[in-house]
Amino acid sequence: MKIIAVCGMGIGTSILLKMNADKALEQLGIDGDVEATDIGTAKGAATTADLVLTSAELAEELEGLSTPVRVINNFMDVDEIAQQISDATTT
């Protein structure tokens, strides 16, 4: 499973989200790869991804992607991230 972690600049909170998404994948027992990126390159990167994780503020800018976009309210909450990944894989 390939996941894109998106923040405004791709160097701060997306790295934090990537690290916790990696932990969530491990918790779920899912083999996957998480890439941190900025909002500007997210649309292109999402074409090869299975899932996009981002904040509510940036999710609106990613509307129209064929890749599912899930909003993470707390990038530090591994359980929330795991739940969003789990929901995305079952729908």
PDB file of N, CA and C in Angstrom:
ATOM      1  N   MET A   1       0.842  -1.166   0.000  1.00  0.00           N
ATOM      2  CA  MET A   1       0.000   0.000   0.000  1.00  0.00           C
ATOM      3  C   MET A   1       0.890   1.233   0.000  1.00  0.00           C
ATOM      4  N   LYS A   2       0.591   2.162  -0.889  1.00  0.00           N
ATOM      5  CA  LYS A   2       1.355   3.405  -0.939  1.00  0.00           C
ATOM      6  C   LYS A   2       0.468   4.537  -0.433  1.00  0.00           C
ATOM      7  N   ILE A   3       1.008   5.307   0.517  1.00  0.00           N
ATOM      8  CA  ILE A   3       0.277   6.408   1.136  1.00  0.00           C
ATOM      9  C   ILE A   3       1.077   7.689   0.952  1.00  0.00           C
ATOM     10  N   ILE A   4       0.368   8.770   0.647  1.00  0.00           N
ATOM     11  CA  ILE A   4       0.979  10.089   0.558  1.00  0.00           C
ATOM     12  C   ILE A   4       0.540  10.893   1.780  1.00  0.00           C
ATOM     13  N   ALA A   5       1.513  11.407   2.545  1.00  0.00           N
ATOM     14  CA  ALA A   5       1.253  12.286   3.692  1.00  0.00           C
ATOM     15  C   ALA A   5       1.501  13.721   3.246  1.00  0.00           C
ATOM     16  N   VAL A   6       0.460  14.558   3.322  1.00  0.00           N
ATOM     17  CA  VAL A   6       0.534  15.895   2.724  1.00  0.00           C
ATOM     18  C   VAL A   6       0.413  16.997   3.769  1.00  0.00           C
ATOM     19  N   CYS A   7       1.312  17.988   3.668  1.00  0.00           N
ATOM     20  CA  CYS A   7       1.179  19.227   4.434  1.00  0.00           C
ATOM     21  C   CYS A   7       1.502  20.384   3.486  1.00  0.00           C
ATOM     22  N   GLY A   8       1.451  21.582   3.981  1.00  0.00           N
ATOM     23  CA  GLY A   8       1.634  22.754   3.133  1.00  0.00           C
ATOM     24  C   GLY A   8       2.985  22.826   2.462  1.00  0.00           C
ATOM     25  N   MET A   9       4.048  22.560   3.205  1.00  0.00           N
ATOM     26  CA  MET A   9       5.400  22.702   2.678  1.00  0.00           C
ATOM     27  C   MET A   9       6.097  21.366   2.423  1.00  0.00           C
ATOM     28  N   GLY A  10       5.597  20.279   2.990  1.00  0.00           N
ATOM     29  CA  GLY A  10       6.197  18.965   2.769  1.00  0.00           C
ATOM     30  C   GLY A  10       7.453  18.709   3.566  1.00  0.00           C
ATOM     31  N   ILE A  11       7.714  19.545   4.570  1.00  0.00           N
ATOM     32  CA  ILE A  11       8.959  19.374   5.329  1.00  0.00           C
ATOM     33  C   ILE A  11       8.744  19.330   6.833  1.00  0.00           C
ATOM     34  N   GLY A  12       7.552  19.550   7.301  1.00  0.00           N
ATOM     35  CA  GLY A  12       7.310  19.596   8.745  1.00  0.00           C
ATOM     36  C   GLY A  12       6.271  18.586   9.178  1.00  0.00           C
ATOM     37  N   THR A  13       5.043  19.010   9.131  1.00  0.00           N
ATOM     38  CA  THR A  13       3.978  18.149   9.640  1.00  0.00           C
ATOM     39  C   THR A  13       3.771  16.910   8.771  1.00  0.00           C
ATOM     40  N   SER A  14       4.075  16.990   7.490  1.00  0.00           N
ATOM     41  CA  SER A  14       3.926  15.781   6.661  1.00  0.00           C
ATOM     42  C   SER A  14       4.950  14.724   7.066  1.00  0.00           C
ATOM     43  N   ILE A  15       6.120  15.142   7.516  1.00  0.00           N
ATOM     44  CA  ILE A  15       7.127  14.184   7.998  1.00  0.00           C
ATOM     45  C   ILE A  15       6.618  13.536   9.282  1.00  0.00           C
ATOM     46  N   LEU A  16       6.034  14.341  10.157  1.00  0.00           N
ATOM     47  CA  LEU A  16       5.445  13.815  11.396  1.00  0.00           C
ATOM     48  C   LEU A  16       4.323  12.836  11.072  1.00  0.00           C
ATOM     49  N   LEU A  17       3.458  13.211  10.124  1.00  0.00           N
ATOM     50  CA  LEU A  17       2.364  12.326   9.711  1.00  0.00           C
ATOM     51  C   LEU A  17       2.904  11.052   9.086  1.00  0.00           C
ATOM     52  N   LYS A  18       3.956  11.154   8.288  1.00  0.00           N
ATOM     53  CA  LYS A  18       4.574   9.974   7.677  1.00  0.00           C
ATOM     54  C   LYS A  18       5.078   9.008   8.747  1.00  0.00           C
ATOM     55  N   MET A  19       5.777   9.548   9.736  1.00  0.00           N
ATOM     56  CA  MET A  19       6.332   8.697  10.793  1.00  0.00           C
ATOM     57  C   MET A  19       5.218   7.955  11.537  1.00  0.00           C
ATOM     58  N   ASN A  20       4.124   8.665  11.831  1.00  0.00           N
ATOM     59  CA  ASN A  20       3.034   8.025  12.571  1.00  0.00           C
ATOM     60  C   ASN A  20       2.193   7.119  11.669  1.00  0.00           C
ATOM     61  N   ALA A  21       2.113   7.427  10.381  1.00  0.00           N
ATOM     62  CA  ALA A  21       1.432   6.525   9.443  1.00  0.00           C
ATOM     63  C   ALA A  21       2.226   5.231   9.299  1.00  0.00           C
ATOM     64  N   ASP A  22       3.560   5.324   9.323  1.00  0.00           N
ATOM     65  CA  ASP A  22       4.389   4.113   9.309  1.00  0.00           C
ATOM     66  C   ASP A  22       4.073   3.244  10.524  1.00  0.00           C
ATOM     67  N   LYS A  23       3.949   3.887  11.692  1.00  0.00           N
ATOM     68  CA  LYS A  23       3.607   3.148  12.913  1.00  0.00           C
ATOM     69  C   LYS A  23       2.215   2.534  12.798  1.00  0.00           C
ATOM     70  N   ALA A  24       1.274   3.273  12.216  1.00  0.00           N
ATOM     71  CA  ALA A  24      -0.093   2.774  12.054  1.00  0.00           C
ATOM     72  C   ALA A  24      -0.124   1.558  11.127  1.00  0.00           C
ATOM     73  N   LEU A  25       0.641   1.626  10.040  1.00  0.00           N
ATOM     74  CA  LEU A  25       0.709   0.483   9.129  1.00  0.00           C
ATOM     75  C   LEU A  25       1.259  -0.740   9.844  1.00  0.00           C
ATOM     76  N   GLU A  26       2.305  -0.519  10.653  1.00  0.00           N
ATOM     77  CA  GLU A  26       2.883  -1.632  11.414  1.00  0.00           C
ATOM     78  C   GLU A  26       1.865  -2.191  12.397  1.00  0.00           C
ATOM     79  N   GLN A  27       1.131  -1.289  13.060  1.00  0.00           N
ATOM     80  CA  GLN A  27       0.099  -1.705  14.020  1.00  0.00           C
ATOM     81  C   GLN A  27      -0.977  -2.539  13.339  1.00  0.00           C
ATOM     82  N   LEU A  28      -1.315  -2.185  12.095  1.00  0.00           N
ATOM     83  CA  LEU A  28      -2.351  -2.886  11.339  1.00  0.00           C
ATOM     84  C   LEU A  28      -1.824  -4.144  10.647  1.00  0.00           C
ATOM     85  N   GLY A  29      -0.497  -4.290  10.618  1.00  0.00           N
ATOM     86  CA  GLY A  29       0.097  -5.434   9.932  1.00  0.00           C
ATOM     87  C   GLY A  29       0.016  -5.308   8.417  1.00  0.00           C
ATOM     88  N   ILE A  30       0.007  -4.069   7.935  1.00  0.00           N
ATOM     89  CA  ILE A  30      -0.073  -3.812   6.499  1.00  0.00           C
ATOM     90  C   ILE A  30       1.307  -3.409   6.002  1.00  0.00           C
ATOM     91  N   ASP A  31       1.751  -4.067   4.933  1.00  0.00           N
ATOM     92  CA  ASP A  31       3.018  -3.711   4.306  1.00  0.00           C
ATOM     93  C   ASP A  31       2.776  -2.496   3.423  1.00  0.00           C
ATOM     94  N   GLY A  32       3.504  -1.428   3.680  1.00  0.00           N
ATOM     95  CA  GLY A  32       3.259  -0.226   2.896  1.00  0.00           C
ATOM     96  C   GLY A  32       4.415   0.740   2.902  1.00  0.00           C
ATOM     97  N   ASP A  33       4.254   1.769   2.088  1.00  0.00           N
ATOM     98  CA  ASP A  33       5.264   2.813   1.952  1.00  0.00           C
ATOM     99  C   ASP A  33       4.555   4.155   2.080  1.00  0.00           C
ATOM    100  N   VAL A  34       5.081   5.020   2.934  1.00  0.00           N
ATOM    101  CA  VAL A  34       4.493   6.346   3.136  1.00  0.00           C
ATOM    102  C   VAL A  34       5.479   7.393   2.648  1.00  0.00           C
ATOM    103  N   GLU A  35       4.996   8.309   1.837  1.00  0.00           N
ATOM    104  CA  GLU A  35       5.826   9.383   1.289  1.00  0.00           C
ATOM    105  C   GLU A  35       5.273  10.724   1.770  1.00  0.00           C
ATOM    106  N   ALA A  36       6.151  11.583   2.282  1.00  0.00           N
ATOM    107  CA  ALA A  36       5.757  12.936   2.699  1.00  0.00           C
ATOM    108  C   ALA A  36       5.919  13.876   1.520  1.00  0.00           C
ATOM    109  N   THR A  37       4.924  14.732   1.330  1.00  0.00           N
ATOM    110  CA  THR A  37       5.009  15.673   0.215  1.00  0.00           C
ATOM    111  C   THR A  37       4.261  16.963   0.546  1.00  0.00           C
ATOM    112  N   ASP A  38       4.488  17.969  -0.283  1.00  0.00           N
ATOM    113  CA  ASP A  38       3.802  19.251  -0.103  1.00  0.00           C
ATOM    114  C   ASP A  38       2.537  19.270  -0.956  1.00  0.00           C
ATOM    115  N   ILE A  39       1.672  20.238  -0.670  1.00  0.00           N
ATOM    116  CA  ILE A  39       0.394  20.316  -1.364  1.00  0.00           C
ATOM    117  C   ILE A  39       0.572  20.550  -2.862  1.00  0.00           C
ATOM    118  N   GLY A  40       1.636  21.224  -3.248  1.00  0.00           N
ATOM    119  CA  GLY A  40       1.859  21.515  -4.657  1.00  0.00           C
ATOM    120  C   GLY A  40       2.138  20.288  -5.503  1.00  0.00           C
ATOM    121  N   THR A  41       2.822  19.311  -4.943  1.00  0.00           N
ATOM    122  CA  THR A  41       3.151  18.106  -5.709  1.00  0.00           C
ATOM    123  C   THR A  41       2.262  16.927  -5.355  1.00  0.00           C
ATOM    124  N   ALA A  42       1.366  17.120  -4.405  1.00  0.00           N
ATOM    125  CA  ALA A  42       0.523  16.016  -3.934  1.00  0.00           C
ATOM    126  C   ALA A  42      -0.370  15.446  -5.026  1.00  0.00           C
ATOM    127  N   LYS A  43      -0.934  16.302  -5.856  1.00  0.00           N
ATOM    128  CA  LYS A  43      -1.851  15.794  -6.886  1.00  0.00           C
ATOM    129  C   LYS A  43      -1.136  14.848  -7.850  1.00  0.00           C
ATOM    130  N   GLY A  44       0.073  15.189  -8.238  1.00  0.00           N
ATOM    131  CA  GLY A  44       0.833  14.316  -9.118  1.00  0.00           C
ATOM    132  C   GLY A  44       1.258  13.038  -8.420  1.00  0.00           C
ATOM    133  N   ALA A  45       1.722  13.174  -7.176  1.00  0.00           N
ATOM    134  CA  ALA A  45       2.179  12.012  -6.413  1.00  0.00           C
ATOM    135  C   ALA A  45       1.025  11.078  -6.093  1.00  0.00           C
ATOM    136  N   ALA A  46      -0.158  11.622  -5.952  1.00  0.00           N
ATOM    137  CA  ALA A  46      -1.323  10.805  -5.592  1.00  0.00           C
ATOM    138  C   ALA A  46      -1.742   9.860  -6.709  1.00  0.00           C
ATOM    139  N   THR A  47      -1.335  10.143  -7.935  1.00  0.00           N
ATOM    140  CA  THR A  47      -1.752   9.275  -9.042  1.00  0.00           C
ATOM    141  C   THR A  47      -1.186   7.871  -8.909  1.00  0.00           C
ATOM    142  N   THR A  48      -0.083   7.732  -8.162  1.00  0.00           N
ATOM    143  CA  THR A  48       0.511   6.409  -7.980  1.00  0.00           C
ATOM    144  C   THR A  48       0.289   5.877  -6.578  1.00  0.00           C
ATOM    145  N   ALA A  49      -0.562   6.560  -5.797  1.00  0.00           N
ATOM    146  CA  ALA A  49      -0.793   6.157  -4.406  1.00  0.00           C
ATOM    147  C   ALA A  49      -2.151   5.483  -4.248  1.00  0.00           C
ATOM    148  N   ASP A  50      -2.292   4.779  -3.133  1.00  0.00           N
ATOM    149  CA  ASP A  50      -3.566   4.141  -2.795  1.00  0.00           C
ATOM    150  C   ASP A  50      -4.391   5.005  -1.864  1.00  0.00           C
ATOM    151  N   LEU A  51      -3.719   5.937  -1.152  1.00  0.00           N
ATOM    152  CA  LEU A  51      -4.409   6.737  -0.145  1.00  0.00           C
ATOM    153  C   LEU A  51      -3.625   8.018   0.112  1.00  0.00           C
ATOM    154  N   VAL A  52      -4.360   9.106   0.360  1.00  0.00           N
ATOM    155  CA  VAL A  52      -3.753  10.386   0.728  1.00  0.00           C
ATOM    156  C   VAL A  52      -4.227  10.738   2.130  1.00  0.00           C
ATOM    157  N   LEU A  53      -3.293  11.092   3.008  1.00  0.00           N
ATOM    158  CA  LEU A  53      -3.610  11.555   4.357  1.00  0.00           C
ATOM    159  C   LEU A  53      -3.217  13.015   4.461  1.00  0.00           C
ATOM    160  N   THR A  54      -4.102  13.853   5.022  1.00  0.00           N
ATOM    161  CA  THR A  54      -3.800  15.272   5.162  1.00  0.00           C
ATOM    162  C   THR A  54      -4.713  15.906   6.205  1.00  0.00           C
ATOM    163  N   SER A  55      -4.579  17.206   6.384  1.00  0.00           N
ATOM    164  CA  SER A  55      -5.421  17.950   7.321  1.00  0.00           C
ATOM    165  C   SER A  55      -6.714  18.377   6.627  1.00  0.00           C
ATOM    166  N   ALA A  56      -7.696  18.798   7.419  1.00  0.00           N
ATOM    167  CA  ALA A  56      -8.978  19.251   6.875  1.00  0.00           C
ATOM    168  C   ALA A  56      -8.786  20.474   5.988  1.00  0.00           C
ATOM    169  N   GLU A  57      -7.859  21.344   6.385  1.00  0.00           N
ATOM    170  CA  GLU A  57      -7.622  22.565   5.632  1.00  0.00           C
ATOM    171  C   GLU A  57      -7.116  22.283   4.212  1.00  0.00           C
ATOM    172  N   LEU A  58      -6.272  21.265   4.072  1.00  0.00           N
ATOM    173  CA  LEU A  58      -5.698  20.964   2.761  1.00  0.00           C
ATOM    174  C   LEU A  58      -6.534  19.981   1.952  1.00  0.00           C
ATOM    175  N   ALA A  59      -7.424  19.261   2.609  1.00  0.00           N
ATOM    176  CA  ALA A  59      -8.236  18.262   1.906  1.00  0.00           C
ATOM    177  C   ALA A  59      -9.075  18.901   0.807  1.00  0.00           C
ATOM    178  N   GLU A  60      -9.559  20.111   1.062  1.00  0.00           N
ATOM    179  CA  GLU A  60     -10.380  20.788   0.050  1.00  0.00           C
ATOM    180  C   GLU A  60      -9.587  21.032  -1.233  1.00  0.00           C
ATOM    181  N   GLU A  61      -8.294  21.285  -1.097  1.00  0.00           N
ATOM    182  CA  GLU A  61      -7.455  21.529  -2.274  1.00  0.00           C
ATOM    183  C   GLU A  61      -7.168  20.248  -3.054  1.00  0.00           C
ATOM    184  N   LEU A  62      -7.444  19.101  -2.443  1.00  0.00           N
ATOM    185  CA  LEU A  62      -7.176  17.825  -3.094  1.00  0.00           C
ATOM    186  C   LEU A  62      -8.447  17.177  -3.632  1.00  0.00           C
ATOM    187  N   GLU A  63      -9.545  17.913  -3.603  1.00  0.00           N
ATOM    188  CA  GLU A  63     -10.800  17.379  -4.138  1.00  0.00           C
ATOM    189  C   GLU A  63     -10.637  17.080  -5.620  1.00  0.00           C
ATOM    190  N   GLY A  64     -11.293  16.033  -6.052  1.00  0.00           N
ATOM    191  CA  GLY A  64     -11.250  15.653  -7.455  1.00  0.00           C
ATOM    192  C   GLY A  64     -10.231  14.589  -7.787  1.00  0.00           C
ATOM    193  N   LEU A  65      -9.410  14.201  -6.794  1.00  0.00           N
ATOM    194  CA  LEU A  65      -8.447  13.127  -7.036  1.00  0.00           C
ATOM    195  C   LEU A  65      -9.175  11.792  -7.125  1.00  0.00           C
ATOM    196  N   SER A  66      -8.657  10.897  -7.936  1.00  0.00           N
ATOM    197  CA  SER A  66      -9.237   9.553  -7.987  1.00  0.00           C
ATOM    198  C   SER A  66      -8.775   8.723  -6.786  1.00  0.00           C
ATOM    199  N   THR A  67      -7.709   9.148  -6.128  1.00  0.00           N
ATOM    200  CA  THR A  67      -7.195   8.484  -4.930  1.00  0.00           C
ATOM    201  C   THR A  67      -7.966   8.976  -3.713  1.00  0.00           C
ATOM    202  N   PRO A  68      -8.411   8.062  -2.841  1.00  0.00           N
ATOM    203  CA  PRO A  68      -9.134   8.496  -1.637  1.00  0.00           C
ATOM    204  C   PRO A  68      -8.287   9.424  -0.762  1.00  0.00           C
ATOM    205  N   VAL A  69      -8.928  10.454  -0.224  1.00  0.00           N
ATOM    206  CA  VAL A  69      -8.272  11.408   0.673  1.00  0.00           C
ATOM    207  C   VAL A  69      -8.930  11.284   2.042  1.00  0.00           C
ATOM    208  N   ARG A  70      -8.125  11.048   3.071  1.00  0.00           N
ATOM    209  CA  ARG A  70      -8.625  10.938   4.447  1.00  0.00           C
ATOM    210  C   ARG A  70      -8.051  12.072   5.283  1.00  0.00           C
ATOM    211  N   VAL A  71      -8.909  12.701   6.069  1.00  0.00           N
ATOM    212  CA  VAL A  71      -8.507  13.805   6.936  1.00  0.00           C
ATOM    213  C   VAL A  71      -8.045  13.255   8.275  1.00  0.00           C
ATOM    214  N   ILE A  72      -6.884  13.719   8.716  1.00  0.00           N
ATOM    215  CA  ILE A  72      -6.343  13.376  10.030  1.00  0.00           C
ATOM    216  C   ILE A  72      -6.402  14.642  10.882  1.00  0.00           C
ATOM    217  N   ASN A  73      -7.128  14.585  11.977  1.00  0.00           N
ATOM    218  CA  ASN A  73      -7.272  15.749  12.854  1.00  0.00           C
ATOM    219  C   ASN A  73      -6.067  15.943  13.768  1.00  0.00           C
ATOM    220  N   ASN A  74      -5.477  14.845  14.215  1.00  0.00           N
ATOM    221  CA  ASN A  74      -4.323  14.905  15.107  1.00  0.00           C
ATOM    222  C   ASN A  74      -3.207  14.045  14.531  1.00  0.00           C
ATOM    223  N   PHE A  75      -2.211  14.683  13.939  1.00  0.00           N
ATOM    224  CA  PHE A  75      -1.123  13.956  13.280  1.00  0.00           C
ATOM    225  C   PHE A  75      -0.297  13.128  14.261  1.00  0.00           C
ATOM    226  N   MET A  76      -0.455  13.382  15.564  1.00  0.00           N
ATOM    227  CA  MET A  76       0.282  12.629  16.588  1.00  0.00           C
ATOM    228  C   MET A  76      -0.470  11.378  17.044  1.00  0.00           C
ATOM    229  N   ASP A  77      -1.722  11.242  16.659  1.00  0.00           N
ATOM    230  CA  ASP A  77      -2.571  10.156  17.139  1.00  0.00           C
ATOM    231  C   ASP A  77      -2.481   8.949  16.191  1.00  0.00           C
ATOM    232  N   VAL A  78      -1.640   8.005  16.544  1.00  0.00           N
ATOM    233  CA  VAL A  78      -1.427   6.825  15.696  1.00  0.00           C
ATOM    234  C   VAL A  78      -2.714   6.020  15.560  1.00  0.00           C
ATOM    235  N   ASP A  79      -3.523   5.971  16.626  1.00  0.00           N
ATOM    236  CA  ASP A  79      -4.779   5.225  16.559  1.00  0.00           C
ATOM    237  C   ASP A  79      -5.746   5.854  15.552  1.00  0.00           C
ATOM    238  N   GLU A  80      -5.827   7.182  15.520  1.00  0.00           N
ATOM    239  CA  GLU A  80      -6.689   7.853  14.539  1.00  0.00           C
ATOM    240  C   GLU A  80      -6.206   7.562  13.121  1.00  0.00           C
ATOM    241  N   ILE A  81      -4.913   7.625  12.923  1.00  0.00           N
ATOM    242  CA  ILE A  81      -4.351   7.351  11.596  1.00  0.00           C
ATOM    243  C   ILE A  81      -4.621   5.902  11.200  1.00  0.00           C
ATOM    244  N   ALA A  82      -4.430   4.986  12.151  1.00  0.00           N
ATOM    245  CA  ALA A  82      -4.694   3.565  11.875  1.00  0.00           C
ATOM    246  C   ALA A  82      -6.161   3.353  11.510  1.00  0.00           C
ATOM    247  N   GLN A  83      -7.051   4.045  12.202  1.00  0.00           N
ATOM    248  CA  GLN A  83      -8.480   3.904  11.906  1.00  0.00           C
ATOM    249  C   GLN A  83      -8.800   4.400  10.501  1.00  0.00           C
ATOM    250  N   GLN A  84      -8.217   5.530  10.110  1.00  0.00           N
ATOM    251  CA  GLN A  84      -8.462   6.060   8.765  1.00  0.00           C
ATOM    252  C   GLN A  84      -7.896   5.131   7.690  1.00  0.00           C
ATOM    253  N   ILE A  85      -6.725   4.573   7.933  1.00  0.00           N
ATOM    254  CA  ILE A  85      -6.138   3.633   6.969  1.00  0.00           C
ATOM    255  C   ILE A  85      -7.009   2.379   6.885  1.00  0.00           C
ATOM    256  N   SER A  86      -7.433   1.886   8.036  1.00  0.00           N
ATOM    257  CA  SER A  86      -8.287   0.696   8.066  1.00  0.00           C
ATOM    258  C   SER A  86      -9.593   0.940   7.332  1.00  0.00           C
ATOM    259  N   ASP A  87     -10.222   2.092   7.587  1.00  0.00           N
ATOM    260  CA  ASP A  87     -11.483   2.426   6.907  1.00  0.00           C
ATOM    261  C   ASP A  87     -11.267   2.516   5.396  1.00  0.00           C
ATOM    262  N   ALA A  88     -10.150   3.086   4.989  1.00  0.00           N
ATOM    263  CA  ALA A  88      -9.880   3.251   3.556  1.00  0.00           C
ATOM    264  C   ALA A  88      -9.644   1.910   2.867  1.00  0.00           C
ATOM    265  N   THR A  89      -9.105   0.949   3.591  1.00  0.00           N
ATOM    266  CA  THR A  89      -8.819  -0.343   2.970  1.00  0.00           C
ATOM    267  C   THR A  89     -10.036  -1.246   2.932  1.00  0.00           C
ATOM    268  N   THR A  90     -11.060  -0.914   3.715  1.00  0.00           N
ATOM    269  CA  THR A  90     -12.257  -1.759   3.734  1.00  0.00           C
ATOM    270  C   THR A  90     -13.395  -1.176   2.906  1.00  0.00           C
ATOM    271  N   THR A  91     -13.232   0.058   2.405  1.00  0.00           N
ATOM    272  CA  THR A  91     -14.305   0.651   1.588  1.00  0.00           C
ATOM    273  C   THR A  91     -13.956   0.641   0.129  1.00  0.00           C
TER     274      THR A  91
END
